[in-house]
XYZ file of C-alpha atoms in Angstrom:
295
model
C 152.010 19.112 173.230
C 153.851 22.112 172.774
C 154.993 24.629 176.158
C 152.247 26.658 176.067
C 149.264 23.901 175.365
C 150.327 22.041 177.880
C 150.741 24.884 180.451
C 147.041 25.580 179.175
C 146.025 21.930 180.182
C 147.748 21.120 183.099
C 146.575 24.348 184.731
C 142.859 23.270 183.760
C 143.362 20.213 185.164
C 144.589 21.405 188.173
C 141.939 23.883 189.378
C 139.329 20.517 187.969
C 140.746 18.517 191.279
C 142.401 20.884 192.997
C 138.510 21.561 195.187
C 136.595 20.855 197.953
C 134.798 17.550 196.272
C 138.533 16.214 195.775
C 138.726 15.837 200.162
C 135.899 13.452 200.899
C 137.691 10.247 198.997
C 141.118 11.478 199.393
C 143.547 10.264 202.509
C 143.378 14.617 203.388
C 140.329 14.114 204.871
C 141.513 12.949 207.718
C 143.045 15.990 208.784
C 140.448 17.874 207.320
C 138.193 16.475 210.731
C 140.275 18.707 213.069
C 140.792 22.476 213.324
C 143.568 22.996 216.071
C 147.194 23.246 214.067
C 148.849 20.466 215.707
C 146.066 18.172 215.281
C 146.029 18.510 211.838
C 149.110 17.565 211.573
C 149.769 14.767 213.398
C 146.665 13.405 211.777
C 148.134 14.493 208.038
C 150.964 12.905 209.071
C 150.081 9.038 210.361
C 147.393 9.316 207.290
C 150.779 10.201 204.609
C 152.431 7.549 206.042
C 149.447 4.841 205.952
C 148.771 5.920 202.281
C 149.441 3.162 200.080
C 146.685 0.918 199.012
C 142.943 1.745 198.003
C 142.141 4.871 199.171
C 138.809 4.067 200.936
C 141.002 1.320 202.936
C 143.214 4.209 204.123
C 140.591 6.237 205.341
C 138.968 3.460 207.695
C 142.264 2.624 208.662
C 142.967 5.890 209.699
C 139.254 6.573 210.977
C 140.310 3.428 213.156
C 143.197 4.789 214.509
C 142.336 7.783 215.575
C 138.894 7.063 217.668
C 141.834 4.638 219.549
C 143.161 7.873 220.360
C 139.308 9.025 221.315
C 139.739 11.563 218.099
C 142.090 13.547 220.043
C 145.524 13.266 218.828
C 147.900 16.035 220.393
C 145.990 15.260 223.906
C 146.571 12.136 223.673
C 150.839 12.328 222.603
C 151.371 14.450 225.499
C 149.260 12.975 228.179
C 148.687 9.237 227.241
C 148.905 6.750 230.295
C 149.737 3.152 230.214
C 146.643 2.284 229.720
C 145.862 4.531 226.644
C 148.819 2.869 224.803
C 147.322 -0.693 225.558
C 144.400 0.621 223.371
C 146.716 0.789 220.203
C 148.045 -2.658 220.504
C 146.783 -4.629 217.439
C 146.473 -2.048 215.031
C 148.236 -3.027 211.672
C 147.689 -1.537 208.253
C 150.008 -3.649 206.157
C 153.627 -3.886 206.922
C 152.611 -0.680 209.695
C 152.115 -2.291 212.781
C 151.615 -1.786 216.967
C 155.488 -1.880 216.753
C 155.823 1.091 214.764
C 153.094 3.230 216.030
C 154.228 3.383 219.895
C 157.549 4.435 218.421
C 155.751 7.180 216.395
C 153.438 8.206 219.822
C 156.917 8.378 221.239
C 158.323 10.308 218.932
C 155.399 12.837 218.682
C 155.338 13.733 222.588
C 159.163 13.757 222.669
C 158.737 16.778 219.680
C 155.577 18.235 220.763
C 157.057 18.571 224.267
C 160.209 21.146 223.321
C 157.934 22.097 219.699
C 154.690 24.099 219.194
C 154.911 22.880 215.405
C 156.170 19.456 213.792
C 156.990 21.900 210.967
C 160.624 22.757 213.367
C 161.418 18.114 212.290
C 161.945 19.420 209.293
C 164.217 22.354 209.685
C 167.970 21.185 209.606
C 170.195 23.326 212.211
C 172.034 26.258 210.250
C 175.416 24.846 209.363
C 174.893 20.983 208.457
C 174.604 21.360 204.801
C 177.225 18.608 203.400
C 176.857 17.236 200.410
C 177.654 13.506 199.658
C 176.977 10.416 202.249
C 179.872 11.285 204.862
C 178.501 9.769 208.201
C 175.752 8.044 207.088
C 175.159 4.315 207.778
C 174.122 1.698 206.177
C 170.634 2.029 206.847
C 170.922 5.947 206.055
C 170.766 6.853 209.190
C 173.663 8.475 211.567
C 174.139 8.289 215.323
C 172.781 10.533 218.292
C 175.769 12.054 218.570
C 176.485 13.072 215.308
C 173.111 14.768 215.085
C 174.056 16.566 218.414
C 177.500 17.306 216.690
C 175.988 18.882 213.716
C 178.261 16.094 211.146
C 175.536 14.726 209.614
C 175.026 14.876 205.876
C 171.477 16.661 205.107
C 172.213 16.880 201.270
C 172.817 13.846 198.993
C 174.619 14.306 195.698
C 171.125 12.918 194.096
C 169.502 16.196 194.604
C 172.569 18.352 193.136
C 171.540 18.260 189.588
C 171.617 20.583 187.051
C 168.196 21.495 186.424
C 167.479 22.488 190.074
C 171.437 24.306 190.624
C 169.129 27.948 190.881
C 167.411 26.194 193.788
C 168.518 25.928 197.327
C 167.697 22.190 198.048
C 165.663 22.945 200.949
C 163.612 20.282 200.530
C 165.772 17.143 200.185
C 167.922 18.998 202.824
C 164.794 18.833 205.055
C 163.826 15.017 204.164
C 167.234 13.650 205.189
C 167.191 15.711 208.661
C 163.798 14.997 209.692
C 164.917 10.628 208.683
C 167.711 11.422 211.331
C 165.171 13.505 213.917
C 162.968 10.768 214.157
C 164.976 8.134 214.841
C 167.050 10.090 217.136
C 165.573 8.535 220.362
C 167.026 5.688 221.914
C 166.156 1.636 221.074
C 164.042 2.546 217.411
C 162.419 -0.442 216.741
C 165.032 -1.231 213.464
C 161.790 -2.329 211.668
C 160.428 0.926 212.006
C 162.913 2.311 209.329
C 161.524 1.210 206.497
C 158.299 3.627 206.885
C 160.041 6.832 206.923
C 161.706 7.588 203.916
C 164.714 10.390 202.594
C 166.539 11.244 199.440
C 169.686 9.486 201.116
C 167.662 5.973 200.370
C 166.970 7.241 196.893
C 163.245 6.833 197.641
C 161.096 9.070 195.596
C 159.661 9.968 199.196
C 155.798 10.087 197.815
C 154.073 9.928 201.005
C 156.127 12.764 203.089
C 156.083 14.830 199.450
C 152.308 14.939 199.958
C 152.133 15.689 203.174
C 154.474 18.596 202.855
C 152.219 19.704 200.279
C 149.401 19.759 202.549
C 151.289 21.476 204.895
C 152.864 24.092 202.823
C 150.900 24.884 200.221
C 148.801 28.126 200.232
C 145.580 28.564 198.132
C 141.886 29.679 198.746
C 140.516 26.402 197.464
C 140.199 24.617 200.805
C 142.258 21.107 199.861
C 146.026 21.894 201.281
C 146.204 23.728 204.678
C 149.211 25.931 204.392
C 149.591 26.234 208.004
C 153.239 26.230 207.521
C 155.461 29.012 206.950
C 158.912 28.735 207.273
C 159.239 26.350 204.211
C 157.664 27.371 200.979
C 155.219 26.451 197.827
C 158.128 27.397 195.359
C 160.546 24.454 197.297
C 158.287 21.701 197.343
C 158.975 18.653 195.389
C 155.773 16.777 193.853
C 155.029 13.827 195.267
C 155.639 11.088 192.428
C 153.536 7.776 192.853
C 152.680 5.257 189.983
C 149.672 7.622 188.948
C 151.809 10.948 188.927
C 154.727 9.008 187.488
C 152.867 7.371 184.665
C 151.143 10.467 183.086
C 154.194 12.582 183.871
C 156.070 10.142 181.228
C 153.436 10.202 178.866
C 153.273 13.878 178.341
C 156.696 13.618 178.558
C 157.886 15.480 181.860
C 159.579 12.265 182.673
C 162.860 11.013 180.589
C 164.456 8.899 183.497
C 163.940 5.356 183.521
C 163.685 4.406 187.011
C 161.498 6.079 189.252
C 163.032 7.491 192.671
C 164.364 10.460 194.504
C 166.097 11.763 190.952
C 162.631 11.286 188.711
C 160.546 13.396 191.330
C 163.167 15.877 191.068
C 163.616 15.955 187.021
C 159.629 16.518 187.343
C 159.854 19.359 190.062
C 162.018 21.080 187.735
C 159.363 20.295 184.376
C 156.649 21.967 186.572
C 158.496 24.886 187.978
C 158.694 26.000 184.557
C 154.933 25.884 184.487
C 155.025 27.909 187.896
C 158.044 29.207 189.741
C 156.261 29.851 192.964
C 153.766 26.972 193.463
C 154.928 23.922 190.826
C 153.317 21.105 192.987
C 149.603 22.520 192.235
C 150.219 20.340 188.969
C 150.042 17.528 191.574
C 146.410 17.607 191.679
C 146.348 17.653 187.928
C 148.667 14.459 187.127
C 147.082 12.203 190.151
C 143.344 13.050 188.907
C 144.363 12.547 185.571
C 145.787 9.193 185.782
C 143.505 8.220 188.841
C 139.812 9.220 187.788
C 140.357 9.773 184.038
C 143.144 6.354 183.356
C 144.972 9.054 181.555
């Protein structure tokens, strides 16, 4: 399709599943039960993270963890007793398991305790912008101290390309900070690495792409929340799973051959020509493509 045609289509597409029907079998439902601004987000978060699989699975899973947590999850980060985190044990939703989830209850009243927003996990100290790897482990992530320090490397070279050089990577800047945030408290469980993602891992970082999008993203069609303010629609990058990434390349958005951190950034730049303020709307018109229509 030529510029223009497929501008046409992708914005009828998006405003198709970009709408209140789109919630009920969609993992943003689960946020979509609460109404105060931290609630929603701890419950956007845990149900990004859980989101691989069949989507009704995801739900109950997250349905399931949440009356654990009596369907109050801010009360219960800050003020959980001994007892409360007993009720959690034996949760698992593939490789997520008991292990991982007290480490992310510890994480969230650790933040929530100095933060009135998890939006301030994602905001990298002024002055920490590096680009390349200096610092960083092997597992991509750097030490307490060097967080404290303000040495760590925010920005990987993967990010740096040509096509987004007019953009300030706030994004991918954001993604590798908030990788070192959360694992900033002492004794991580080490398997709990593998379900938080950054550019510096060259992971396409799908499931905290959407939930950014939730966050950020301001519309009046009642899907994304836009509670968030600090970051913006115009920096997003779109969240690129094997739905997104699979009609992307046929309509050919996508030339890279592997998918990871650089594809979802060749197809950020493909839709910002579509729209320079809000490019990951097209997000809702790529997944419902190739998820209800087998595009």
């Amino acid at each position: 399709m030529e510029f223009l045609e497929l501008k046409d289509f992708l914005d009828l597409k998006a405003a198709q599943y970009n709408r209140p029907d789109f919630i009920q079998n969609d993992p943003i439902c689960i946020p979509h039960q609460y109404t105060k601004k931290q609630d929603i987000e701890i419950a956007a978060f845990l149900a990004a993270i859980l989101a691989w699989g069949q989507r009704k699975t995801i739900i109950n899973k997250c349905n399931e963890l949440f009356r654990r947590m009596d369907n109050e999850p801010y009360q219960f980060m800050l003020h959980h007793s001994d007892d409360d985190l007993k009720g959690l044990l034996g949760f698992k939703h593939r490789t997520f398991n008991d292990t991982d989830l007290l480490y992310f209850v510890a994480f969230f009243q650790e933040h929530y305790s100095q933060h009135e927003s998890l939006e301030a996990a994602f905001l990298a100290p002024a002055g920490v912008f590096v680009d390349g790897y200096s610092g960083i482990e092997s597992d991509g992530l750097v030490s307490a101290d060097e967080l404290s320090d303000g040495n760590a490397a925010y920005s990987s070279s993967a990010c740096m390309l040509a096509e987004l050089a007019l953009q300030q990577p706030k994004i991918e800047r954001a993604l590798n900070y908030f990788r070192v945030y959360f694992f900033s408290l002492p004794d991580y469980p080490r398997r709990t690495i593998k379900h938080v993602s950054s550019p510096l891992q060259k992971s396409t970082c799908k499931r905290l792409n959407m939930f950014l999008r939730w966050m950020v993203r301001k519309d009046n069609m009642g899907v994304d929340f836009g509670i968030w303010n600090t970051l913006k629609p115009a920096d997003l990058i779109c969240p690129c799973d094997v739905h997104v990434d699979r009609v992307a390349r046929k309509l050919g958005l996508i030339e890279r051959k592997q998918t990871d951190w650089r594809t979802a950034v060749e197809l950020t730049a493909q839709l910002l020509r579509f729209d320079p303020m809000d490019p990951v709307k097209y997000d809702f018109a790529l997944f419902g493509l190739g998820i209800e229509e087998k595009f």
